Short mmCIF file of C-alpha atoms in Angstrom, two decimals:
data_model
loop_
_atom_site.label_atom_id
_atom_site.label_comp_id
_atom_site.label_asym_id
_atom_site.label_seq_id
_atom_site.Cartn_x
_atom_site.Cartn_y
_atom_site.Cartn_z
CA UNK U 1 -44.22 -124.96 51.73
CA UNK U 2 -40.51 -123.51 52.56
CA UNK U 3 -39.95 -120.25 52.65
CA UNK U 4 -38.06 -117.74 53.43
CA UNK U 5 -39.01 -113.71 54.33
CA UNK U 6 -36.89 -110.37 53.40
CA UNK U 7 -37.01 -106.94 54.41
CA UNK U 8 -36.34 -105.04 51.40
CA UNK U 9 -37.91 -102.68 49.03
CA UNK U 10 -37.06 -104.54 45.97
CA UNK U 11 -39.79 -104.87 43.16
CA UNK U 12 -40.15 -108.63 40.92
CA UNK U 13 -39.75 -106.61 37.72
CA UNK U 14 -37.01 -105.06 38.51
CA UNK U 15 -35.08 -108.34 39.43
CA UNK U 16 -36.78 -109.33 36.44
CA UNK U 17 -34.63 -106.90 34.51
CA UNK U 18 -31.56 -107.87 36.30
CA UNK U 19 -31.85 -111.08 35.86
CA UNK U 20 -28.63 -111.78 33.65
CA UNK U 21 -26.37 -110.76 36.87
CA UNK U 22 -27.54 -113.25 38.79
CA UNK U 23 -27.51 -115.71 36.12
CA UNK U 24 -23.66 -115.13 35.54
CA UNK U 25 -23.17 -114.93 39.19
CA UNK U 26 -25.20 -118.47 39.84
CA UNK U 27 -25.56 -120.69 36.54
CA UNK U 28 -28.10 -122.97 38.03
CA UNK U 29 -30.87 -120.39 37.22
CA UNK U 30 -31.83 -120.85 34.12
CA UNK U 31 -34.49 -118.19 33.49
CA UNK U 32 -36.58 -115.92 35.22
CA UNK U 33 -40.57 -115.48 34.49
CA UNK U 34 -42.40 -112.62 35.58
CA UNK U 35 -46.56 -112.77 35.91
CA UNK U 36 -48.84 -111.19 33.92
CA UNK U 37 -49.28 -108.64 37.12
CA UNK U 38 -45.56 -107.94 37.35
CA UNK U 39 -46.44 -109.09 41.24
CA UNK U 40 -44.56 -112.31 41.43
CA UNK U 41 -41.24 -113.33 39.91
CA UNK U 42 -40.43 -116.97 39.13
CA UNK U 43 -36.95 -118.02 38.85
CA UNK U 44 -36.28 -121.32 36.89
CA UNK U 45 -33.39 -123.35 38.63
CA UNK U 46 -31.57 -126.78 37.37
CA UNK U 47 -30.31 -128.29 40.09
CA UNK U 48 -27.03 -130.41 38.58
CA UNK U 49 -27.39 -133.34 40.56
CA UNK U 50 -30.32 -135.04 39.65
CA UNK U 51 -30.77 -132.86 36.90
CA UNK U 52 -33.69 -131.22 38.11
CA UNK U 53 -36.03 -128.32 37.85
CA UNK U 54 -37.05 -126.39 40.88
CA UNK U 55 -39.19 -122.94 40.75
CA UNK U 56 -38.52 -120.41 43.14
CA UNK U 57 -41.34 -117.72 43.75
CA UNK U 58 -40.62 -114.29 44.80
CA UNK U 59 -43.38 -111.96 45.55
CA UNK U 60 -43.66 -108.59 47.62
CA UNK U 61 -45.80 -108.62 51.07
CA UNK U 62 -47.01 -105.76 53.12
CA UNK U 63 -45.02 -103.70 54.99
CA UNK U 64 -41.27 -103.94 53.21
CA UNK U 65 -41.17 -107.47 53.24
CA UNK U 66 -40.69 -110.36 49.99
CA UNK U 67 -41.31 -113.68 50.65
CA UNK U 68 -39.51 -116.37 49.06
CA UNK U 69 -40.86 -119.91 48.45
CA UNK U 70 -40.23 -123.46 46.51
CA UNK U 71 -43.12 -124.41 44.19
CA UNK U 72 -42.95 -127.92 44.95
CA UNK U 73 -45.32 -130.25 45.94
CA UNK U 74 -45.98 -133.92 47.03
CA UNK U 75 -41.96 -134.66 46.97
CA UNK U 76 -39.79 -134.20 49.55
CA UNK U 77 -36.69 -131.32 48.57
CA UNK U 78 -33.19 -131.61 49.56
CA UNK U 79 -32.54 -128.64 51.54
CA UNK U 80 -28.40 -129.03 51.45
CA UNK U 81 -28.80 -129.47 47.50
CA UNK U 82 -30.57 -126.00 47.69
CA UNK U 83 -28.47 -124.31 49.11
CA UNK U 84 -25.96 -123.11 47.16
CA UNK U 85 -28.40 -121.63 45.18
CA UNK U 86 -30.41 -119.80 47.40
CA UNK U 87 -26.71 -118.04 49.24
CA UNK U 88 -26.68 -117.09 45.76
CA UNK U 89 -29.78 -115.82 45.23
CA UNK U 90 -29.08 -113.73 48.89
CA UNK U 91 -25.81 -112.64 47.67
CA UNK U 92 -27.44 -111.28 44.48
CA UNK U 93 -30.03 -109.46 46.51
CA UNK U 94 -28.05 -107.80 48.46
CA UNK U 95 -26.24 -106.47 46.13
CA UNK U 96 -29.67 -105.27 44.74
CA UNK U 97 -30.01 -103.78 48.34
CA UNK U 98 -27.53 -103.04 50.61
CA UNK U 99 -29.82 -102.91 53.58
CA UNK U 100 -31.84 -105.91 52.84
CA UNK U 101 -32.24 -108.65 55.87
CA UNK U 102 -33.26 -111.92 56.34
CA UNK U 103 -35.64 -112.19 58.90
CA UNK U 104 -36.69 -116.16 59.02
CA UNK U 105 -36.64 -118.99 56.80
CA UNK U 106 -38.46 -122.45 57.02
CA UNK U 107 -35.80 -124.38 55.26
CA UNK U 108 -34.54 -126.37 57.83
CA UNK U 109 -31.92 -126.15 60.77
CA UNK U 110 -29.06 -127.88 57.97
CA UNK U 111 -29.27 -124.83 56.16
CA UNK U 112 -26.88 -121.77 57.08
CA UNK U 113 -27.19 -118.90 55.65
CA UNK U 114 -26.18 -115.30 55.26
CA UNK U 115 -26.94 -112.82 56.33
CA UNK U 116 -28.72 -115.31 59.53
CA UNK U 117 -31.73 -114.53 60.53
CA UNK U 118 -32.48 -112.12 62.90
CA UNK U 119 -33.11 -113.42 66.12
CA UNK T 1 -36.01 -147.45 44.10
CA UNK T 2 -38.64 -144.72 44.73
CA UNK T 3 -39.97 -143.11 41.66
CA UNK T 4 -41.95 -139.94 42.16
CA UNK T 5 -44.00 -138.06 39.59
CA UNK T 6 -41.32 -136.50 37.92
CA UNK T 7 -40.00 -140.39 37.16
CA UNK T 8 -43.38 -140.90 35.75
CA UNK T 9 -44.56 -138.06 33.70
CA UNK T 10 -41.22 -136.35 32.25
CA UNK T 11 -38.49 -139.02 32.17
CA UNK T 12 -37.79 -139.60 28.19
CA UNK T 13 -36.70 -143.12 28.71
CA UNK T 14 -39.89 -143.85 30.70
CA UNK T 15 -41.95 -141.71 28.24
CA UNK T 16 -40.18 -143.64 25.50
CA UNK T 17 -40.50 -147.60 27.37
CA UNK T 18 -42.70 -147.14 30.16
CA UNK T 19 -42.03 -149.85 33.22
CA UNK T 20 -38.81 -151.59 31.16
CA UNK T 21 -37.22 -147.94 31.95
CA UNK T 22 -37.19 -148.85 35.73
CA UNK T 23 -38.13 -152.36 35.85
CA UNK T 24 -35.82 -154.13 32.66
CA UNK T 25 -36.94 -157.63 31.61
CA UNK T 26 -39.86 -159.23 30.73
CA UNK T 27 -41.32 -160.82 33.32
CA UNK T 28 -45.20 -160.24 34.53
CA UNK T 29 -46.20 -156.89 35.84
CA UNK T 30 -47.44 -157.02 39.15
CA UNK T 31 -49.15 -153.86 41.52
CA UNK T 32 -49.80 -153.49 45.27
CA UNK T 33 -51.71 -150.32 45.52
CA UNK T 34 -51.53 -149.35 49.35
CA UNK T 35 -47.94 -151.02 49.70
CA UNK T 36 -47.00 -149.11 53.28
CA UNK T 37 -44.02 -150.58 55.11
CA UNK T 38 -43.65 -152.78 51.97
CA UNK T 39 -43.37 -156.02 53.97
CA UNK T 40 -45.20 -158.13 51.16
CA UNK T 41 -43.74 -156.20 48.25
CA UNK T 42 -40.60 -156.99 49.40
CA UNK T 43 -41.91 -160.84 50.34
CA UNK T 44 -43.14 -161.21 46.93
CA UNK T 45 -39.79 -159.41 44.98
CA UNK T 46 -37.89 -162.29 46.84
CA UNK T 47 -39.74 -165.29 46.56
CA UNK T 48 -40.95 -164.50 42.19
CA UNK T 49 -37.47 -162.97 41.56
CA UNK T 50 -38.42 -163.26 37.74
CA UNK T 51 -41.14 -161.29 37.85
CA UNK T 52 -41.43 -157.27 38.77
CA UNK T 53 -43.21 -155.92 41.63
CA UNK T 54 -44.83 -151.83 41.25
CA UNK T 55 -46.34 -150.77 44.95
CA UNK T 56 -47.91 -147.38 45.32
CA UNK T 57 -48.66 -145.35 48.20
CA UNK T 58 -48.58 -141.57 48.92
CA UNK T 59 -46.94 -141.11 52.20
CA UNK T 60 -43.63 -140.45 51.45
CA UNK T 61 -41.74 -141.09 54.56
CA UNK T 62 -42.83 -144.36 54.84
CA UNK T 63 -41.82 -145.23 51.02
CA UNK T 64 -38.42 -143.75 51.65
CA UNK T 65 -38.47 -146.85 54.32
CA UNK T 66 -39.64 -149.23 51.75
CA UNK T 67 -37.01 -148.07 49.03
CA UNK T 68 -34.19 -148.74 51.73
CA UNK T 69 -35.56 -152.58 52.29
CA UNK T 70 -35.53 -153.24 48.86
CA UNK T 71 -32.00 -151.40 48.65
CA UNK T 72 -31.02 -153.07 51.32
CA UNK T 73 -32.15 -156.48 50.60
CA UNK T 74 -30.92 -156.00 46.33
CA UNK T 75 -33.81 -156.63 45.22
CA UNK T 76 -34.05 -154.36 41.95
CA UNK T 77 -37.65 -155.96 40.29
CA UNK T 78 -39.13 -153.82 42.72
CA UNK T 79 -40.00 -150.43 42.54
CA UNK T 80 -42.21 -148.24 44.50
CA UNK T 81 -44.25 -145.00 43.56
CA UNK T 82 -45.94 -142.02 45.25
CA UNK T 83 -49.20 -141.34 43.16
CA UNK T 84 -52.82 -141.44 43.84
CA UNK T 85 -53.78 -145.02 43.17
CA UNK T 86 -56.64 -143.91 40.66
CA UNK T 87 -54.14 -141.43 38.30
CA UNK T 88 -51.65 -144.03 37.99
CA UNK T 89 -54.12 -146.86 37.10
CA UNK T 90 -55.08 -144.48 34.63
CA UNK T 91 -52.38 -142.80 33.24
CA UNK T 92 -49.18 -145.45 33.60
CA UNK T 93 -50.94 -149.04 32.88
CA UNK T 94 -51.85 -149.90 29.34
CA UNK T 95 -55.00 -151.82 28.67
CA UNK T 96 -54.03 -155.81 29.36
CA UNK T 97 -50.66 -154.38 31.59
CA UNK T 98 -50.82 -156.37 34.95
CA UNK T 99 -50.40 -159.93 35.87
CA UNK T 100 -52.06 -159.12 39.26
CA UNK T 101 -53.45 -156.36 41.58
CA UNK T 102 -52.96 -156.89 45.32
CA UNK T 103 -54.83 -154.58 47.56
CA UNK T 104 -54.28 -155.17 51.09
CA UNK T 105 -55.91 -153.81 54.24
CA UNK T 106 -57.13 -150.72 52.48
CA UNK T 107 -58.28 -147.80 54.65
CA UNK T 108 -61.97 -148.76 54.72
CA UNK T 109 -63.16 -144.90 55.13
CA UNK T 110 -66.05 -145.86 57.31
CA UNK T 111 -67.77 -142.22 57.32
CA UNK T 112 -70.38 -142.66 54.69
CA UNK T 113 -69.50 -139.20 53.45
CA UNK T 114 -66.24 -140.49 52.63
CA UNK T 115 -66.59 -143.73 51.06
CA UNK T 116 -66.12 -142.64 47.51
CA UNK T 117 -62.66 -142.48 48.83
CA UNK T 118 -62.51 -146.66 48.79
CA UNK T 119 -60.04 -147.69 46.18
CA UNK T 120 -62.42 -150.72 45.75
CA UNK T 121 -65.56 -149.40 44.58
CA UNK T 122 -67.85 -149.64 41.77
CA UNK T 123 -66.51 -146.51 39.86
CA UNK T 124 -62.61 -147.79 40.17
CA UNK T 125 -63.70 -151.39 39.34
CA UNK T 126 -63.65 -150.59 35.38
CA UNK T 127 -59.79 -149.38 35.86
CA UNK T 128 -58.72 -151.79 37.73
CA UNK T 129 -60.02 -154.98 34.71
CA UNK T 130 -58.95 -152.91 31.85
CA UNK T 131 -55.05 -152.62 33.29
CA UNK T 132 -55.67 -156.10 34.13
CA UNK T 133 -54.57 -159.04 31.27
CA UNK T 134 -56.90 -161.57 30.37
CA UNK T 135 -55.62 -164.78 32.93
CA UNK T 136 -54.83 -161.80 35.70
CA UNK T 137 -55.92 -162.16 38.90
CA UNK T 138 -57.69 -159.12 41.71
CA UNK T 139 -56.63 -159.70 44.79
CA UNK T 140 -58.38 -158.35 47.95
CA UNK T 141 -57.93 -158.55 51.68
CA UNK T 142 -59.59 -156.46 54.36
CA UNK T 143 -60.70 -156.93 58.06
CA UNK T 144 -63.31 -154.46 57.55
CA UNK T 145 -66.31 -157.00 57.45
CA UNK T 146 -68.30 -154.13 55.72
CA UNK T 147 -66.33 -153.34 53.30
CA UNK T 148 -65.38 -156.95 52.85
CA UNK T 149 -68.98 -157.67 52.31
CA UNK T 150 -69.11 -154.66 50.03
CA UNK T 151 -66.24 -155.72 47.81
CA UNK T 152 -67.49 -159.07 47.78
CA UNK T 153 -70.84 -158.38 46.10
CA UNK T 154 -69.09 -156.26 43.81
CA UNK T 155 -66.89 -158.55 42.47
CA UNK T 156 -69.67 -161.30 42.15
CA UNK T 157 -71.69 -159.16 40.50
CA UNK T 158 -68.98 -159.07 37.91
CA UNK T 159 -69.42 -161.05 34.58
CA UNK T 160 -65.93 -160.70 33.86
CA UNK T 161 -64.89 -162.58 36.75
CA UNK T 162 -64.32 -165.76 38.76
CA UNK T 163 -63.51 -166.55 41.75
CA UNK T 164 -60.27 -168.20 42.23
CA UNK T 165 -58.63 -169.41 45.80
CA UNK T 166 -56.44 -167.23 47.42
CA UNK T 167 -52.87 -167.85 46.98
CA UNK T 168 -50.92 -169.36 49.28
CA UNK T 169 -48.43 -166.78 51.13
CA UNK T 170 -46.35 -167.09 54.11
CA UNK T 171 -46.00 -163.84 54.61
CA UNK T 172 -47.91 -161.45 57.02
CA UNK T 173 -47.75 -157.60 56.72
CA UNK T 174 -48.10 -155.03 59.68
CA UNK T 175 -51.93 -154.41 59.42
CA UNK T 176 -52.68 -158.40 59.10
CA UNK T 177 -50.20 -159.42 62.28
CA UNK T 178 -51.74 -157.09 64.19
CA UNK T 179 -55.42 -157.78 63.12
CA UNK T 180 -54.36 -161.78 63.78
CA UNK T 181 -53.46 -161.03 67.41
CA UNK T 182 -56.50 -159.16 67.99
CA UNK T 183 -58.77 -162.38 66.56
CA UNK T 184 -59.90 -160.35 63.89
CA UNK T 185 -61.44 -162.40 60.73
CA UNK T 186 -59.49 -161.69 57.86
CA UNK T 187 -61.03 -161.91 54.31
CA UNK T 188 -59.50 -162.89 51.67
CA UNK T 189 -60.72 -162.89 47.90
CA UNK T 190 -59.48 -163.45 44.45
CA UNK T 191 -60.46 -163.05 41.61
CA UNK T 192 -59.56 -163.65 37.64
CA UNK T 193 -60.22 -161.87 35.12
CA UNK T 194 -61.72 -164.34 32.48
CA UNK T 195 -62.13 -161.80 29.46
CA UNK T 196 -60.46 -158.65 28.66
CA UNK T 197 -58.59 -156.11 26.54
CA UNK T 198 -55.92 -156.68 23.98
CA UNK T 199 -52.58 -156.36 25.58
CA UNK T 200 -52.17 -152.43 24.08
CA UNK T 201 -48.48 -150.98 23.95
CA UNK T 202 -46.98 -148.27 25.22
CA UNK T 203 -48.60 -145.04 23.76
CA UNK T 204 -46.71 -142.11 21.95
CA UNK T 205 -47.01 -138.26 22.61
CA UNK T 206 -47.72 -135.85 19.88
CA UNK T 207 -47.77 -132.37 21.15
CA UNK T 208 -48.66 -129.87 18.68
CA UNK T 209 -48.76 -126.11 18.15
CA UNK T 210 -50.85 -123.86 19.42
CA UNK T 211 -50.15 -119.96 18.61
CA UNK T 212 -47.89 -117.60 17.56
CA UNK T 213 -47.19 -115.27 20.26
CA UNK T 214 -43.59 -113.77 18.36
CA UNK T 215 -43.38 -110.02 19.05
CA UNK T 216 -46.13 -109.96 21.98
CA UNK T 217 -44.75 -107.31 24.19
CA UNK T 218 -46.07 -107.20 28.03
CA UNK T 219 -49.33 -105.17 27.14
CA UNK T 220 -50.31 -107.78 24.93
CA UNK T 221 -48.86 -110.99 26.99
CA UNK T 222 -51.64 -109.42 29.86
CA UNK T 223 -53.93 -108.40 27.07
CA UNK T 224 -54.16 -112.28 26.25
CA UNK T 225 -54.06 -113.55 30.35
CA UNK T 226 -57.07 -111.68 31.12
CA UNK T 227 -58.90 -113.06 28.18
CA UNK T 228 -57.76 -116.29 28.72
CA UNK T 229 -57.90 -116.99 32.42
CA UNK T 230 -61.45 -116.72 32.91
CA UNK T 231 -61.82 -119.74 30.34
CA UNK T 232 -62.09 -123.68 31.94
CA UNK T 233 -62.08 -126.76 29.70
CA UNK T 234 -64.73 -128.88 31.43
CA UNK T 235 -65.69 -132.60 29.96
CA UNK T 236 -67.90 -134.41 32.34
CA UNK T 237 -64.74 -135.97 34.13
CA UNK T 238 -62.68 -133.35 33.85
CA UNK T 239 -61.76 -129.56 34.97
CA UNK T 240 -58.83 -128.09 33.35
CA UNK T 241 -58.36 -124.26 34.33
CA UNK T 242 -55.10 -122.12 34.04
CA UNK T 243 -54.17 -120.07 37.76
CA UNK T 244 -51.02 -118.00 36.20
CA UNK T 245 -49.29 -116.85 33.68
CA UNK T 246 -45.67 -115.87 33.78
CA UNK T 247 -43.64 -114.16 30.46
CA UNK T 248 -39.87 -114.55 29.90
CA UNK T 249 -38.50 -112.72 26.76
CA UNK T 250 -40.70 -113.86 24.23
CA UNK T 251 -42.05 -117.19 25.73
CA UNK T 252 -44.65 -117.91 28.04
CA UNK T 253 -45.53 -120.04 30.98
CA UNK T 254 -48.90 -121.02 31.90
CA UNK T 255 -49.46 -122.63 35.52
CA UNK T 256 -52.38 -124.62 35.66
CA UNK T 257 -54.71 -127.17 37.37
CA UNK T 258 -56.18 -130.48 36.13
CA UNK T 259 -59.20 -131.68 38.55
CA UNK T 260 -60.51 -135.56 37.51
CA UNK T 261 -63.44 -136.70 39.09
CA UNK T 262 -62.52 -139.40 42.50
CA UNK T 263 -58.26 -138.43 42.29
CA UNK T 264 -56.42 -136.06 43.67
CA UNK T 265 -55.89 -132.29 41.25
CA UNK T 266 -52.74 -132.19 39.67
CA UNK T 267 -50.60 -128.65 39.00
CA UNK T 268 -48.97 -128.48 35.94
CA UNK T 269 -46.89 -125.96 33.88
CA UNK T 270 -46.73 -125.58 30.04
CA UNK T 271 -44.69 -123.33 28.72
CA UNK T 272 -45.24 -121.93 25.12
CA UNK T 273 -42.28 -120.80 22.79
CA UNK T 274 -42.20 -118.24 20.23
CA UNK T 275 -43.17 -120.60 17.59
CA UNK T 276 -46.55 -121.10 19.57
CA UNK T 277 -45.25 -124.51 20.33
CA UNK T 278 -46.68 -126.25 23.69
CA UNK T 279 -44.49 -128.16 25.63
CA UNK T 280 -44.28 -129.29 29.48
CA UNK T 281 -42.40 -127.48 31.47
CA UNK T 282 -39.44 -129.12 33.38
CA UNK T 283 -41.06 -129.47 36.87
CA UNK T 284 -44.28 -130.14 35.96
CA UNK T 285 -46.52 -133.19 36.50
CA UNK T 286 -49.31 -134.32 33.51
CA UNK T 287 -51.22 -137.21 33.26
CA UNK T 288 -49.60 -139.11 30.16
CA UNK T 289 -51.70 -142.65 27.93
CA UNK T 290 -54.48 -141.50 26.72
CA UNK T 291 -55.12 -138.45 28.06
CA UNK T 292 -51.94 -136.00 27.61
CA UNK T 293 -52.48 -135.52 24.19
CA UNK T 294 -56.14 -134.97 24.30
CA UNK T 295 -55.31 -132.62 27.08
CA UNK T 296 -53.17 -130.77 25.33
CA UNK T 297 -55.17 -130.73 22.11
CA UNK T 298 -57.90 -128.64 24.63
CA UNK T 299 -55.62 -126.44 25.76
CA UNK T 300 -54.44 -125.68 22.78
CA UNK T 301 -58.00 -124.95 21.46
CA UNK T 302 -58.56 -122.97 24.94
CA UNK T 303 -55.62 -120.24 23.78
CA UNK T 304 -56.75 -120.18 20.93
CA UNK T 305 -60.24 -118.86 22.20
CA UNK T 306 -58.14 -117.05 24.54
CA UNK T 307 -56.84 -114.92 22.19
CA UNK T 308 -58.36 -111.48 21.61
CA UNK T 309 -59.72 -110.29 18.51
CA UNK T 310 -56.81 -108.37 16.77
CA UNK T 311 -53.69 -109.63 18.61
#
């Protein structure tokens, strides 16, 4: 499953309650759903292309860190279509946190983006 | 073209037509479960350009090669899937659907352990006639004398069928040119299906409500969940259980897992509005024909029992 992982103190609910900044900011997110623990954060995307729904799951590890990842299975995702979306999704983060940091992502060497990845 | 679930379970026009949505005209319906590198899909799309060809498989790299050929070679009354053989006989085909079922050089899982995993096999057999129209014709090739032999005294045993010779096609695929140059014996069987269903039509979809969940605040949203979650539908086919639930103003989304006996488990999503109206959500996956409705009919009764006293 693609992923990505952040350093950053940020909490699902609270980019829960933010959500409407990112959706003016990015209008392929469509809605955000938060689980019944307040532990994971879904955010509903329409990618224009094809039209089609993508979830992305954000939900806090140990130490610091949030990992990212694309509920998707059996069918093969097109990174490049993605990725608009998820700079803006960084973008929106970091303005949620100044100091947060990419450290690695699994989507592919075709996507760039920023802040990179610390090496 | 390469249709994936998505083409299948949530696409109005195919929800609305079924296979005219991707496959216009009238001609017979043909499958190839197992199609691979598509070499006699593609044969067969060129030589009975008036009829339409489905072939399913589930490794998706190799389909992306197939959809090319056809691409390449124009030839749009051929389509191919990627879905567990077993869900889409059940869920896409309509009683009396198919012309003719090819399955070629299927993996013969020779563990014993894993033979339930044969696509031709005494529990699939059932599917397999009842998509099939009276007049349609099984075909079966293997160079797995076993499960030749196996397959064989299955379909003999068969009162609904006779054996019919194998047609007559020039064309090889991978497995079978390979086999040939090894002096492998092939088998070959057919056969037709003398009795069957009534042709049946495309079914409709009915969802209906389930609850009223206006005004439920996040207290009572969890409240619900951890009533709810512990509860599984179960039917002696069937498991239908719920893994999460997700709340977004005042709707709610239920992720959730449908195990069928002999096919892989699908994940699906429902969300429920305000209104206590079920729908499926955008990226999810259901089985549709008989079954959606029923499904959602028990989940519907599930929330209901879901639902604390008081709420």
């Amino acid at each position: 499953m693609s992923h990505l992982i952040l350093q950053t103190p940020l909490q699902p609910s609270l980019l829960h309650s933010h959500f409407l900044s990112l959706q003016s900011s990015c209008s392929a997110f469509v809605k955000s759903w938060l689980s019944s623990d307040q532990q994971e954060l879904l955010l509903e995307l329409r990618l224009p292309q094809q039209s089609q729904h993508e979830y992305l799951a954000l939900r806090p590890l140990s130490g610091g860190q949030m990992i990212l990842h694309v509920l998707r299975e059996g069918e093969e995702l097109d990174y490049k279509q993605l990725q608009p979306a998820l700079q803006g999704l960084l973008d929106w983060l970091k303005e949620n946190d100044a100091q947060l940091a990419l450290l690695r992502h699994t989507f592919g060497q075709y996507v760039a983006l920023s802040p990179p990845p610390l090496s | 073209m390469l249709l994936y679930p998505r083409h299948l379970f949530l696409e109005p026009t195919f929800l609305a037509q079924g296979w005219q949505a991707w496959l216009p005209g009238d001609g017979p319906l043909n499958l190839e479960i197992g199609c691979g590198y598509g070499h006699f899909l593609s044969y067969m799309a060129r030589r009975f350009p008036e009829q339409r060809f489905i072939g399913l498989d589930i490794i998706n790299k190799i389909l992306l090669q197939v959809d090319r050929r056809l691409q390449r070679e124009g030839l749009d009354n051929a389509c191919v899937c990627k879905l567990d053989a077993v869900v889409a006989l059940r869920e896409l085909f309509p009683s009396g659907s198919l012309a003719n079922i090819y399955i070629l050089f299927p993996d013969p899982w020779f563990k014993e352990r894993r033979l339930k995993r044969r696509i031709l096999r005494s529990e699939t057999l059932p599917e397999l006639l009842r998509v099939l129209k009276p007049g349609g014709c099984l075909h079966f090739v293997s160079d797995d004398a076993d499960y030749a032999a196996d397959a064989l005294q299955l379909l003999e045993a068969c009162s609904h069928l006779k054996a019919v010779p194998f047609p007559d096609l020039e064309t090889r695929t991978k497995y079978e040119r390979k086999w040939l140059e090894q002096d492998k014996t092939i088998h070959r069987y057919a056969y037709q299906l003398v009795d069957g269903p009534e042709p049946a039509l495309w079914p409709g979809y009915d969802p209906r409500a389930a609850i009223l969940i206006k005004d439920w605040d996040a207290e009572k949203a969890l409240l619900f969940w951890q009533n709810f979650q512990p509860l599984k539908a179960l039917n002696p086919n069937q498991v239908l259980k719920f893994l999460a639930c997700y709340r977004s103003g005042e709707s709610l989304l239920l992720k959730g897992l449908l195990a069928d006996t002999g096919s892989l488990a699908l994940e699906f999503w429902v969300e429920i509005d305000p209104q206590g109206q079920l729908t499926l959500a955008p990226h999810s996956c259901l089985p549709r024909l008989q079954n959606r409705a029923r499904l959602l009919a028990e989940l519907a009764d599930l929330i209901q029992r879901g639902i604390p006293k008081g709420l």
